[in-house]
Coordinates of C-alpha atoms and ligand atoms in Angstrom, one line a residue:
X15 CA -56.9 21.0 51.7
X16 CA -59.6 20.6 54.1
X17 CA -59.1 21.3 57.6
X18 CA -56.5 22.8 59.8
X19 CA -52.6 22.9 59.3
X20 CA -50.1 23.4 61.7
X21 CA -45.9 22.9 61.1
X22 CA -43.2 21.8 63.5
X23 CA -39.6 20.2 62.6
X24 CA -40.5 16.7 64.2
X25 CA -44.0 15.1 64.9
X26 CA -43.7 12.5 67.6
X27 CA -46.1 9.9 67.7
X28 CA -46.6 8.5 71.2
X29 CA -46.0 9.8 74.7
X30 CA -44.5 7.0 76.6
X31 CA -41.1 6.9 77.2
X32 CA -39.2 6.5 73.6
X33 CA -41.7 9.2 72.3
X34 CA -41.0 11.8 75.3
X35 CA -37.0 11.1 75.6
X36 CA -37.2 11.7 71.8
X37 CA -39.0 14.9 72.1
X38 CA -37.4 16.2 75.3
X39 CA -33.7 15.9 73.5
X40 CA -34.8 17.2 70.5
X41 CA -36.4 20.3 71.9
X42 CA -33.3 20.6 73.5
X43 CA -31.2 20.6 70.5
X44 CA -33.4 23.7 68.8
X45 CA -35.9 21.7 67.1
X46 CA -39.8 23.0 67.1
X47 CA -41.4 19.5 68.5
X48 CA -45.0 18.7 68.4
X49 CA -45.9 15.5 70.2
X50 CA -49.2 13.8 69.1
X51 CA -50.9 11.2 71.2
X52 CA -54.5 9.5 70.5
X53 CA -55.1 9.9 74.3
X54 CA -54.1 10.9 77.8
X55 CA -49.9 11.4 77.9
X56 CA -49.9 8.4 80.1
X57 CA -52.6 5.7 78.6
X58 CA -50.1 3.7 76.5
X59 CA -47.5 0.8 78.2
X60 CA -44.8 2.6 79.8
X61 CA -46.6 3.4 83.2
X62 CA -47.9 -0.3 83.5
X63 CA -43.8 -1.6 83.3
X64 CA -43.4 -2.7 86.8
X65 CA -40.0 -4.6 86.8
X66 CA -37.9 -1.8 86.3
X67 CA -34.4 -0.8 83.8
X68 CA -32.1 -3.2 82.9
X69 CA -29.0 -1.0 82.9
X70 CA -25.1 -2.0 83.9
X71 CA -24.2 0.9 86.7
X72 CA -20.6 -0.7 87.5
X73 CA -21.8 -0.9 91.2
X74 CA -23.1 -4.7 91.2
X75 CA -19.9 -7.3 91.5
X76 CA -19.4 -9.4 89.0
X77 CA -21.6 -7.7 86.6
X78 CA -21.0 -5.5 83.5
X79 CA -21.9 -4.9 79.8
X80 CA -20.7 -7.8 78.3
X81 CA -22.6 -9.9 80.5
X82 CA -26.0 -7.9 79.9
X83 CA -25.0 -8.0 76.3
X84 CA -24.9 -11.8 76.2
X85 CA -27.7 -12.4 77.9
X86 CA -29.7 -10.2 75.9
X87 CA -28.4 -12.4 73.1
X88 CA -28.9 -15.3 74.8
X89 CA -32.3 -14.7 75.7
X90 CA -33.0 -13.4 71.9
X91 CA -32.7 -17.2 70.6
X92 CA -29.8 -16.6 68.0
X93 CA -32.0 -13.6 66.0
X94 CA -30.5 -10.5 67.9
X95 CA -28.8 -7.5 65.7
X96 CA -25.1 -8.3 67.7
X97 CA -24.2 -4.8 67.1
X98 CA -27.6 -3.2 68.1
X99 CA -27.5 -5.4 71.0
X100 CA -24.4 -3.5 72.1
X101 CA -24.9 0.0 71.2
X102 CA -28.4 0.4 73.4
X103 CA -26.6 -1.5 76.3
X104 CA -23.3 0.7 76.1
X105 CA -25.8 3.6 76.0
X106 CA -28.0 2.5 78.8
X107 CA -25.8 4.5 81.6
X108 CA -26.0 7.5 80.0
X109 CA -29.1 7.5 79.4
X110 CA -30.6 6.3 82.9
X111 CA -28.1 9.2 84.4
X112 CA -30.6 11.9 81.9
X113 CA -33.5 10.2 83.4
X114 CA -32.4 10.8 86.6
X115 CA -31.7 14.7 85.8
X116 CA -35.3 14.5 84.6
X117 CA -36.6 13.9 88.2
X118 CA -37.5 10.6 88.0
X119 CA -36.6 8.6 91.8
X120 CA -35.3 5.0 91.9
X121 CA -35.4 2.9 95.1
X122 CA -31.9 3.0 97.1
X123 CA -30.3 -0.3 98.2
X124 CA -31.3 -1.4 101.4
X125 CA -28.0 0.0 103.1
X126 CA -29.1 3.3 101.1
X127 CA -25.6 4.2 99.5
X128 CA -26.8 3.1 96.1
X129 CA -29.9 1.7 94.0
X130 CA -31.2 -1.2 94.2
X131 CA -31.3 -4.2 92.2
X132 CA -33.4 -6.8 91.3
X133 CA -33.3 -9.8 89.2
X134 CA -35.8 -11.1 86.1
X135 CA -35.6 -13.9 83.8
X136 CA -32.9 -14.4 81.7
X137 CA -30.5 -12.0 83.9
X138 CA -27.6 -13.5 85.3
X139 CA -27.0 -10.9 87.5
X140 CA -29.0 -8.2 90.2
X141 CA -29.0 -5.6 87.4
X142 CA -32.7 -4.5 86.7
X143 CA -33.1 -1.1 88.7
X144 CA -36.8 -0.7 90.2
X145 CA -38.8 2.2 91.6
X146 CA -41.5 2.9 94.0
X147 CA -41.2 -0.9 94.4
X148 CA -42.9 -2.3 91.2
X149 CA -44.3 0.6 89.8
X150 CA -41.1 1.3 87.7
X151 CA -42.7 2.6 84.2
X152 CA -45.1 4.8 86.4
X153 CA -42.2 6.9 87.7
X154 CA -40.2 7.3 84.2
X155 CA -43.7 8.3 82.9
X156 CA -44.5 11.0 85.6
X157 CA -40.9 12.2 85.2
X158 CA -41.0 12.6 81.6
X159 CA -44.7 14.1 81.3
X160 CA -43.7 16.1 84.0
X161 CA -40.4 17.6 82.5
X162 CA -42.3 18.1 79.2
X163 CA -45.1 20.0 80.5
X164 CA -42.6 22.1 82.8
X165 CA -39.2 23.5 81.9
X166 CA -39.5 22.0 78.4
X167 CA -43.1 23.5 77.7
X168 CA -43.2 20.9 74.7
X169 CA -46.8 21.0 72.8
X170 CA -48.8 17.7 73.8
X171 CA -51.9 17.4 71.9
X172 CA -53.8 14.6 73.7
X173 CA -56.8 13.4 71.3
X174 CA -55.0 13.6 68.0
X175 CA -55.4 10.8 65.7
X176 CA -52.5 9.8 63.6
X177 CA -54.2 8.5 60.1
X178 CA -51.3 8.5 57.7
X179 CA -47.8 9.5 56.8
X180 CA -48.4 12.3 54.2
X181 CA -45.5 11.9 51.4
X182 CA -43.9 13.9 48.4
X183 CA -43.8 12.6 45.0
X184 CA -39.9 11.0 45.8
X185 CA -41.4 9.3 49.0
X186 CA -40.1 11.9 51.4
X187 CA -41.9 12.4 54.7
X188 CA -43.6 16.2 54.3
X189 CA -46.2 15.4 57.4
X190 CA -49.0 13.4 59.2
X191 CA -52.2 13.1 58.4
X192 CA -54.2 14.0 61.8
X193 CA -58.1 14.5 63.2
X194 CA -57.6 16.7 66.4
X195 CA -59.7 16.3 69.7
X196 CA -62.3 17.8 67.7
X197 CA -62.7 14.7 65.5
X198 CA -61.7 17.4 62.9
X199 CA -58.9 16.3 59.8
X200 CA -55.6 18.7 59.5
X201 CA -52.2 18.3 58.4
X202 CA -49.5 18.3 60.7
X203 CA -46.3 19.8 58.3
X204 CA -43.2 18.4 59.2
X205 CA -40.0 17.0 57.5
X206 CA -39.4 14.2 60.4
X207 CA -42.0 12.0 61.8
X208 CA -40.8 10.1 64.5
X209 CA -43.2 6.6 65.4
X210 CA -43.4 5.7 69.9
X211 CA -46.4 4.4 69.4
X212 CA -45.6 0.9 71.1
X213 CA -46.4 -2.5 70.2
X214 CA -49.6 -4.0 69.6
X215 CA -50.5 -6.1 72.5
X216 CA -54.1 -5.7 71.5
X217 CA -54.5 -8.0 68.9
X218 CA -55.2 -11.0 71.9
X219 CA -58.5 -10.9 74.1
X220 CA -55.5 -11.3 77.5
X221 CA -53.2 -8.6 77.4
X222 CA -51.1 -6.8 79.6
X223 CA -50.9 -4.2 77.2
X224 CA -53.5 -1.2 77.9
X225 CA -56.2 -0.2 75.7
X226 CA -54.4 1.9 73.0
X227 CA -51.8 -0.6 72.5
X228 CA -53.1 -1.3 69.0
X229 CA -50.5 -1.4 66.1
X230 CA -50.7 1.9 65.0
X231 CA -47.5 3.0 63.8
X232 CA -46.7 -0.3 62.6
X233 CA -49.8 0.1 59.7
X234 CA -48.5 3.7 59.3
X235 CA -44.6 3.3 58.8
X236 CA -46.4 0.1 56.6
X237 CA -48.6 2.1 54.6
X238 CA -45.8 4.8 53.8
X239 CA -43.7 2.3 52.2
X240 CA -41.2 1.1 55.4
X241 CA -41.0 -2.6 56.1
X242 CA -41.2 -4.5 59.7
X243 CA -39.8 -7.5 60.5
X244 CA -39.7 -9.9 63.8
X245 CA -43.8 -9.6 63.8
X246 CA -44.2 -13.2 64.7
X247 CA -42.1 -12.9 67.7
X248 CA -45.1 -12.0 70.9
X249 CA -43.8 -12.5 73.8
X250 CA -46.2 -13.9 76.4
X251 CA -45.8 -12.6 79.6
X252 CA -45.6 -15.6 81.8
X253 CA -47.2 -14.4 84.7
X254 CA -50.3 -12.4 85.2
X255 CA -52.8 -12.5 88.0
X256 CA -56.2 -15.2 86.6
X257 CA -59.6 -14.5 87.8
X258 CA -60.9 -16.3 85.7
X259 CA -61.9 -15.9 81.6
X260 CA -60.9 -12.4 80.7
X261 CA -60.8 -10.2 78.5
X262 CA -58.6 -6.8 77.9
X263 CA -55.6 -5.5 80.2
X264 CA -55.0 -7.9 82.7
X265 CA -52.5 -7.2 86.2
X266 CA -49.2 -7.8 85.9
X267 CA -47.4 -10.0 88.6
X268 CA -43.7 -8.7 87.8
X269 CA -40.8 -10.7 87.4
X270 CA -38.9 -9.7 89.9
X271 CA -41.5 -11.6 92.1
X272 CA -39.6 -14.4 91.1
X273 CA -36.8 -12.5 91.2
X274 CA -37.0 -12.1 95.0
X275 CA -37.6 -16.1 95.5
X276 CA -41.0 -17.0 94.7
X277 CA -41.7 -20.1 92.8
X278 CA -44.0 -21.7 89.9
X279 CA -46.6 -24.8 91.0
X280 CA -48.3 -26.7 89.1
X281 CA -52.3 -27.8 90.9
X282 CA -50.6 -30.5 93.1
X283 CA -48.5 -28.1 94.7
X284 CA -45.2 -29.4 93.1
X285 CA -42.4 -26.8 91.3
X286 CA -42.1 -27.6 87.7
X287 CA -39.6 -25.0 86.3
X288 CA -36.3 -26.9 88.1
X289 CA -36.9 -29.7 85.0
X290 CA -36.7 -27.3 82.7
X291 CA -34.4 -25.2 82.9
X292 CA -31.1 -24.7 84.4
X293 CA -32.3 -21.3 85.7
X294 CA -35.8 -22.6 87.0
X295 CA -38.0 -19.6 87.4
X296 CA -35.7 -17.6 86.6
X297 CA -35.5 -19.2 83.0
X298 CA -36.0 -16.6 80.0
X299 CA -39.6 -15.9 79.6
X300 CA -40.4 -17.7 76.6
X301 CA -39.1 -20.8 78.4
X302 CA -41.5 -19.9 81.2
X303 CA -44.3 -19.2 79.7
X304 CA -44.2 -22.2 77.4
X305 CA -43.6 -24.3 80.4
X306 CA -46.5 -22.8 82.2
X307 CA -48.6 -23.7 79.2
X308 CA -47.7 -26.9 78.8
X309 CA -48.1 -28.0 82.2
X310 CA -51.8 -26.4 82.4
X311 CA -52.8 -28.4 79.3
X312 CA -51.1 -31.6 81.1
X313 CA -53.0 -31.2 84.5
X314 CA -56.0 -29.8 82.9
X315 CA -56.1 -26.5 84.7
X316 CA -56.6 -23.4 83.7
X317 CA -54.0 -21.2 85.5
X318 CA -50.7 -22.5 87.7
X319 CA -49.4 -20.6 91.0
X320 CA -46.8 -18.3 92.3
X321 CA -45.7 -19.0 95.6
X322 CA -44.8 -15.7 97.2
X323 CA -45.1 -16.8 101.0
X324 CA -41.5 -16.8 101.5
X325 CA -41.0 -13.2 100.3
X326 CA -40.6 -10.4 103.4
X327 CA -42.4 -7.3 103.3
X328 CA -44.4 -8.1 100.3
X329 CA -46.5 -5.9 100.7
X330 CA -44.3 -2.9 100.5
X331 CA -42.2 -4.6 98.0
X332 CA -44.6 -4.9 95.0
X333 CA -47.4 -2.7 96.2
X334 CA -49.0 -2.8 93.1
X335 CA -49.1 -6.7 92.7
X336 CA -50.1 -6.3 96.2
X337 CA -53.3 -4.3 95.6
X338 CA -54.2 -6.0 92.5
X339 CA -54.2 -9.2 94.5
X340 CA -56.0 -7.9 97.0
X341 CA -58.9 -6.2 94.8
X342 CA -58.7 -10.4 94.0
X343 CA -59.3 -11.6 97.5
X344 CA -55.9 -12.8 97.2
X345 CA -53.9 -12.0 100.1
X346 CA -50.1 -13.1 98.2
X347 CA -48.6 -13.1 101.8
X348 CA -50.8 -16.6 102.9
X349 CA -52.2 -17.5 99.7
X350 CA -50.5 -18.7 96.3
X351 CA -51.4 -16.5 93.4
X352 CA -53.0 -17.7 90.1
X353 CA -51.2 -17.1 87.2
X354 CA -51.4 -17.4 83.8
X355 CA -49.3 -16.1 80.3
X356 CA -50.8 -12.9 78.5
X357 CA -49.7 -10.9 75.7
X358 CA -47.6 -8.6 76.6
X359 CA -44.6 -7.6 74.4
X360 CA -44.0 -7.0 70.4
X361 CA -40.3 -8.3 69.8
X362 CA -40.8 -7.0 66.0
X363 CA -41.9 -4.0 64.5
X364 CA -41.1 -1.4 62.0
X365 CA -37.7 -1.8 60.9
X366 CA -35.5 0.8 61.8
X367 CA -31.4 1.3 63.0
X368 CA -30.4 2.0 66.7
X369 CA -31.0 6.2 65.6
X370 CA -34.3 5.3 64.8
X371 CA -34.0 5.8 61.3
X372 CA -36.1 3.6 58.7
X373 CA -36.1 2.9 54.8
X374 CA -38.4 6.3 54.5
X375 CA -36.6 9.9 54.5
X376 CA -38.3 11.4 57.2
X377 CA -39.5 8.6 59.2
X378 CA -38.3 7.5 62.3
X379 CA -39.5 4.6 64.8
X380 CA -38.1 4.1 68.7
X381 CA -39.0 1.9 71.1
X382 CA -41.5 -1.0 71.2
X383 CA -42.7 -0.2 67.6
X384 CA -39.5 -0.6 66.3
X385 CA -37.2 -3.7 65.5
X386 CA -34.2 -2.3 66.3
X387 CA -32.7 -6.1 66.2
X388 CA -32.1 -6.1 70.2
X389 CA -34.7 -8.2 71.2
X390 CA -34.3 -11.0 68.4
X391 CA -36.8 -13.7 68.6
X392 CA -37.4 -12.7 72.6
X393 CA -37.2 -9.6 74.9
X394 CA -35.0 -10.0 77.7
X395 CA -36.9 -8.8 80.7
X396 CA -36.4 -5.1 81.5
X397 CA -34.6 -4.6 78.4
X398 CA -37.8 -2.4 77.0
X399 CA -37.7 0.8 79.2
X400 CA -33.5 0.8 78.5
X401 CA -34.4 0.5 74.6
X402 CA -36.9 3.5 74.3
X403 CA -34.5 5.4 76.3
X404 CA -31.2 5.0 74.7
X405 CA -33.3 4.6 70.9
X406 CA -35.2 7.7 71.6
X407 CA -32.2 10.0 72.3
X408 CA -30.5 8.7 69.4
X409 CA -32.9 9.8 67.0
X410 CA -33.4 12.9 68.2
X411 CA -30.0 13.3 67.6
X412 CA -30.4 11.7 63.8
X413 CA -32.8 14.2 63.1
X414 CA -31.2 17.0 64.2
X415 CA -28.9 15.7 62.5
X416 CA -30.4 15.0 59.2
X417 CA -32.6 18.4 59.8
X418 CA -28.8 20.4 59.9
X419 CA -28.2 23.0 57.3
X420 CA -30.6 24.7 54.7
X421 CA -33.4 22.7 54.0
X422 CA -35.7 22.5 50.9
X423 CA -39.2 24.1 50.9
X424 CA -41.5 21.0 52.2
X425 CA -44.0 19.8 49.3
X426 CA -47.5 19.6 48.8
X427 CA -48.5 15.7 50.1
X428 CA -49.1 13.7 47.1
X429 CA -52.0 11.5 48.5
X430 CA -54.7 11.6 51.1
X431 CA -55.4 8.8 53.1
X432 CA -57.6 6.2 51.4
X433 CA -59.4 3.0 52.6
X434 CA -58.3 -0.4 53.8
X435 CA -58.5 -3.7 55.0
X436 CA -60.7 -3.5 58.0
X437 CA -62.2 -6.0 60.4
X438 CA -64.3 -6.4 63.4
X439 CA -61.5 -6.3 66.7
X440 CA -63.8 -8.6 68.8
X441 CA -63.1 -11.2 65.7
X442 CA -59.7 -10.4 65.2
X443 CA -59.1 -10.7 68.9
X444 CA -60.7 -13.8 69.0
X445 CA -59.1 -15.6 66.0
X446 CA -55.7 -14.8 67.4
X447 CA -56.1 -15.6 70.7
X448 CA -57.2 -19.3 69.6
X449 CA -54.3 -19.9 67.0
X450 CA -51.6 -17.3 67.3
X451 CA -50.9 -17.8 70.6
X452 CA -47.8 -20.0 72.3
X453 CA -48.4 -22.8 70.7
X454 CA -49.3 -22.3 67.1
X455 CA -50.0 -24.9 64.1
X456 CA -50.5 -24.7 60.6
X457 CA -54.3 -25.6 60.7
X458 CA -54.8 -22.9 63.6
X459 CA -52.7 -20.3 61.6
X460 CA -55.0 -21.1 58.3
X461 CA -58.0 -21.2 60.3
X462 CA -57.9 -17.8 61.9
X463 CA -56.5 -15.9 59.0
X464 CA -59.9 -17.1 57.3
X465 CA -62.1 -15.7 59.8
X466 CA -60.2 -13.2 59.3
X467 CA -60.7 -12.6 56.1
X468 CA -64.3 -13.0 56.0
X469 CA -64.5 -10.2 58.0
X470 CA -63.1 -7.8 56.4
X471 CA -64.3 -4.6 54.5
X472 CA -62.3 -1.5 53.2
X473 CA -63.1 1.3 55.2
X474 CA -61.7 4.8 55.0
X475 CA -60.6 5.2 58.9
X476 CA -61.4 8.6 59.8
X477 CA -61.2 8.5 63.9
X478 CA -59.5 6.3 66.8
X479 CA -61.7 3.3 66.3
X480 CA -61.3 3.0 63.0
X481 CA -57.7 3.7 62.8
X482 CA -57.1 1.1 65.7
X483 CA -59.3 -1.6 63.2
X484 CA -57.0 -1.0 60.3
X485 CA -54.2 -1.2 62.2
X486 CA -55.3 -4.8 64.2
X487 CA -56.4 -5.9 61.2
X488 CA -53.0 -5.7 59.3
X489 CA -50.8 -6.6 62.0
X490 CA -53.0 -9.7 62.4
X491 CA -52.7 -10.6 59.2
X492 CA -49.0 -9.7 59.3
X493 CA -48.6 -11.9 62.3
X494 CA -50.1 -14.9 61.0
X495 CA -48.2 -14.6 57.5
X496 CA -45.0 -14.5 59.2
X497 CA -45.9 -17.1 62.1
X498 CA -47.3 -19.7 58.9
X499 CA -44.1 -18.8 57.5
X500 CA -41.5 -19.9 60.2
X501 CA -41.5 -23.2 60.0
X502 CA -39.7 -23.7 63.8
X503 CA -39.9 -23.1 67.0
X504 CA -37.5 -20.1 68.3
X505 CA -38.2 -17.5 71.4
X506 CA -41.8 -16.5 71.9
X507 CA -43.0 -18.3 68.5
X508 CA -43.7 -21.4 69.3
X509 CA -45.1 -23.9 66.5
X510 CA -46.6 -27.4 68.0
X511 CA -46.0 -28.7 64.3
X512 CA -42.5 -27.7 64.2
X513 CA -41.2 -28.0 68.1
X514 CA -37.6 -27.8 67.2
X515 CA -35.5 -24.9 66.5
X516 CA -33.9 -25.3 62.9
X517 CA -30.4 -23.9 62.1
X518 CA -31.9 -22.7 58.5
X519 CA -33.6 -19.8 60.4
X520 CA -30.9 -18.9 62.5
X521 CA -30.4 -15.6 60.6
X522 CA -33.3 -15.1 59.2
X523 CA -35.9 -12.5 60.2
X524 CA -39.0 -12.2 58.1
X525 CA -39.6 -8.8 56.3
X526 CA -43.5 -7.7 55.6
X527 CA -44.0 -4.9 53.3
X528 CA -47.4 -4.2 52.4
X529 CA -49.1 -5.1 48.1
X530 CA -50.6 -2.3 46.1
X531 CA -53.7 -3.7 48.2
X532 CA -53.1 -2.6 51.7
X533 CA -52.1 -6.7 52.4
X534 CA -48.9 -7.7 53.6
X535 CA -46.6 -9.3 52.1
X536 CA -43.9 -11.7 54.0
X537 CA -40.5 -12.2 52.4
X538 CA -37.4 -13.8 53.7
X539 CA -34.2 -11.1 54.3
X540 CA -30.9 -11.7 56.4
X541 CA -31.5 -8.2 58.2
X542 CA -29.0 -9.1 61.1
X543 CA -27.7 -12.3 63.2
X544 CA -25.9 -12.9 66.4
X545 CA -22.4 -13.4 66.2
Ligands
LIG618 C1 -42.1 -7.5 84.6 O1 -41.9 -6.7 85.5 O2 -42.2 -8.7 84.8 C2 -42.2 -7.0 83.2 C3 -41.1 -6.2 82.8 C4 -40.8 -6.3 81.4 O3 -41.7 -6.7 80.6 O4 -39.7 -6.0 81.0

């Protein structure tokens, strides 16, 4: 072949914290690990997670697992994997304990004997555990980058492109397909590939999501012959900071803002959440966000407002709301705080178990580019960081696992990487944004999927931008399939033609595999329901 070849035991794809757990425990259990990222360790979502874990610690009266589990469920709208739900939330306290031996700090409880606790929506209970205030993901990511380049000495090749899963002739995973910092193609030799390469925030123009947050190892698990599910599910932040029409990553106001006290108005000043839900603003965030929507489009505004006036010590509690306000000329203290719903978090994704395994030998997906089934048809707040955490130690476990005893010589890749369906991002983006966003019809769905389309080339990617195309380009056309598909309104996917839920979809998650075109393909398939 052309180019440079290296060989490890696992590849993992992604740095944040499902890709660095993974790659931290697997070095740990003898494995030669080489982690691949298509930019700095800390550019995808992890370190912009503000809220904090969602983890049962025993400490917190009244709360335990089987209240985290159900509202997990709850909050999942009837399409949560029951027994996926429960694994990753009975494995959240040993996991958070290894973070902790990893050296990342969590804030201590006001009387300083424990952590402390905050609430988010959907959480019946103080059980989301911050740190440095509001800057939650920032410390997990410094702990784990930190531990990896230290004790661990694990080989983090910042730059690296993934541009496919390279296969044997029985569909076996034998490597990646990589261009180095160089711009220069290699092979990357491995018998596991492990996907962290989070969701795909990036297919809307308002994100939360940072700039590499584009798909990618959906379209690869996709293109190697694994199927995703869920893709219709986007949850929609319900809160982040407007100044005005934007475009990109925009600020996060956390959660636990609310969590603390503050509430939602609508332009005349008056608190709409307490009609809508028996937990007001603390509602699950589908129900928020769709609330927030609708009463914008009733009072004809273009953002509502958090009232944070009553919360003490602001300023030290969320620093980084704080300083994002203030870069504003918001001052959240004395002033009410626009607000508005943004992309933010990919319920579905490739399908794989809770040890990360998928339908490929070799291939492995943890964290947000996985549908593991524990987010169903909505992400209970906080419930991310405790997934990539508990997901990403169990498969390095399943491959050291499934690596155990003598292994076969790896074979020659059977294919090269060859070219797809691309489109322009700035029309991708924009078709999305105005049809596949909360509050999606049949017309809209149609609509953008034909601008789409008339955009679209086949292009051989061969660096980041072109690899971040392909992969916005299928997961938008994924997303609309699926969305056109569900004919109801469930969690995050919400269909103006069809407001109701309907009972026929109560188990039924939609499966996209990809045709001998490089399109997907959306079928119907019972992979899990609650029980
Ligand atoms: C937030 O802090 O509101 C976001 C946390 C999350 O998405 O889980």
């Amino acid at each position: 072949m052309t180019g440079w070849e290296a060989r490890a035991d696992l590849v993992v794809v992604g740095s944040g914290v499902a890709g660095l757990t993974a790659a931290l425990d697997a070095t740990a259990a003898g494995l030669r690990v080489v982690v691949v990222t298509k930019d700095d360790v800390d550019a995808g979502s992890t370190r912009w997670a503000q809220g904090g874990i969602a983890v049962v610690l025993g400490d917190v009266p009244g709360d335990d697992t089987d209240r985290h589990i159900a509202d997990t469920l709850t909050a999942g709208a009837g399409l949560n994997d029951a027994a996926a739900v429960a694994a990753i939330v009975e494995g959240g306290p040993a996991a958070f304990a290894q973070l902790r031996t990893r050296g990342a700090v969590f804030d201590p409880s006001p009387s300083g004997d424990g952590l402390a606790r905050t609430r988010e929506g959907g959480h019946t209970a103080y059980r989301v555990v911050p740190a440095g205030g509001d800057a939650t993901g920032a410390e997990v990511e410094r702990a784990l980058v930190a531990t990896a380049r230290g004790a661990a000495g694990l080989p983090l090749l910042t730059g690296h492109v993934g541009l496919d899963v390279a296969l044997d002739a029985a569909g076996r995973v034998v490597g990646l397909w990589v261009t180095d910092d160089h711009g220069r193609p290699g092979l990357l030799r491995a018998p596991a590939i492990l996907l962290a390469t989070g969701g795909y925030g990036q297919l809307f123009a308002s994100t939360t999501n940072p700039s590499a947050v584009t798909g990618d190892g959906i379209a690869l698990a996709l293109r190697a012959g694994a199927t995703a599910a869920d893709l219709e599910f986007v949850q929609f932040h319900p809160t982040v900071l407007h100044t005005g029409p934007a475009v990109g990553r925009r600020p996060l106001v956390t959660e636990a803002v609310r969590g603390e006290g503050a509430v939602l108005r609508d332009r005349a000043g008056v608190r709409f959440m307490t009609d809508v839900h028996p937990l007001a603003d603390l509602a699950p965030r589908d129900v928020v966000a769709a609330a927030i929507t609708r009463r914008m489009a009733a009072t004809g505004s273009d953002c509502v407002w958090l009232d944070a006036t009553t919360i003490d010590g602001f300023a030290a509690r969320f620093p980084t709301v704080f300083a994002s306000c203030r870069d504003a000329g918001i001052d959240p203290r004395v002033d009410l705080i626009p607000v508005t719903p943004a992309a933010h978090y990919s319920c579905g994704g490739v399908v794989a178990d809770v040890d990360g395994r998928t339908a490929v030998p070799g291939l492995y997906a943890a964290g947000e580019v996985a549908r593991t089934g524990l987010h169903g048809a909505n992400r209970l707040a906080s419930n991310s960081l405790l997934e990539g955490l508990v997901v990403g130690g169990r498969a390095a476990t399943a491959v050291a696992a499934d690596l155990a005893g003598p292994r076969p010589m790896l074979a020659d890749p059977v294919a090269r990487p060859a070219a797809v369906p691309v489109a322009d991002r700035r029309v991708v983006q924009r078709a999305m944004s105005a049809s596949a966003g909360i509050g999606r019809d049949a017309a809209g769905l149609a609509a953008a999927s034909d601008a789409i389309e008339s955009a679209t080339g086949r292009v051989l990617p061969a660096d980041r931008a072109g690899v971040e195309d392909a992969a916005l380009t299928l997961l938008a056309q994924a997303v609309l399939a699926a969305a056109g598909t569900r004919r109801e309104t469930r969690g995050c996917h919400v269909r103006t033609d069809f407001p109701d839920r309907d009972d026929v979809w109560q188990r039924e998650s939609l499966v996209v595999t990809l045709d001998g075109d490089g399109r997907p393909v959306v079928g119907g398939g019972v992979l899990a329901g609650a029980a």
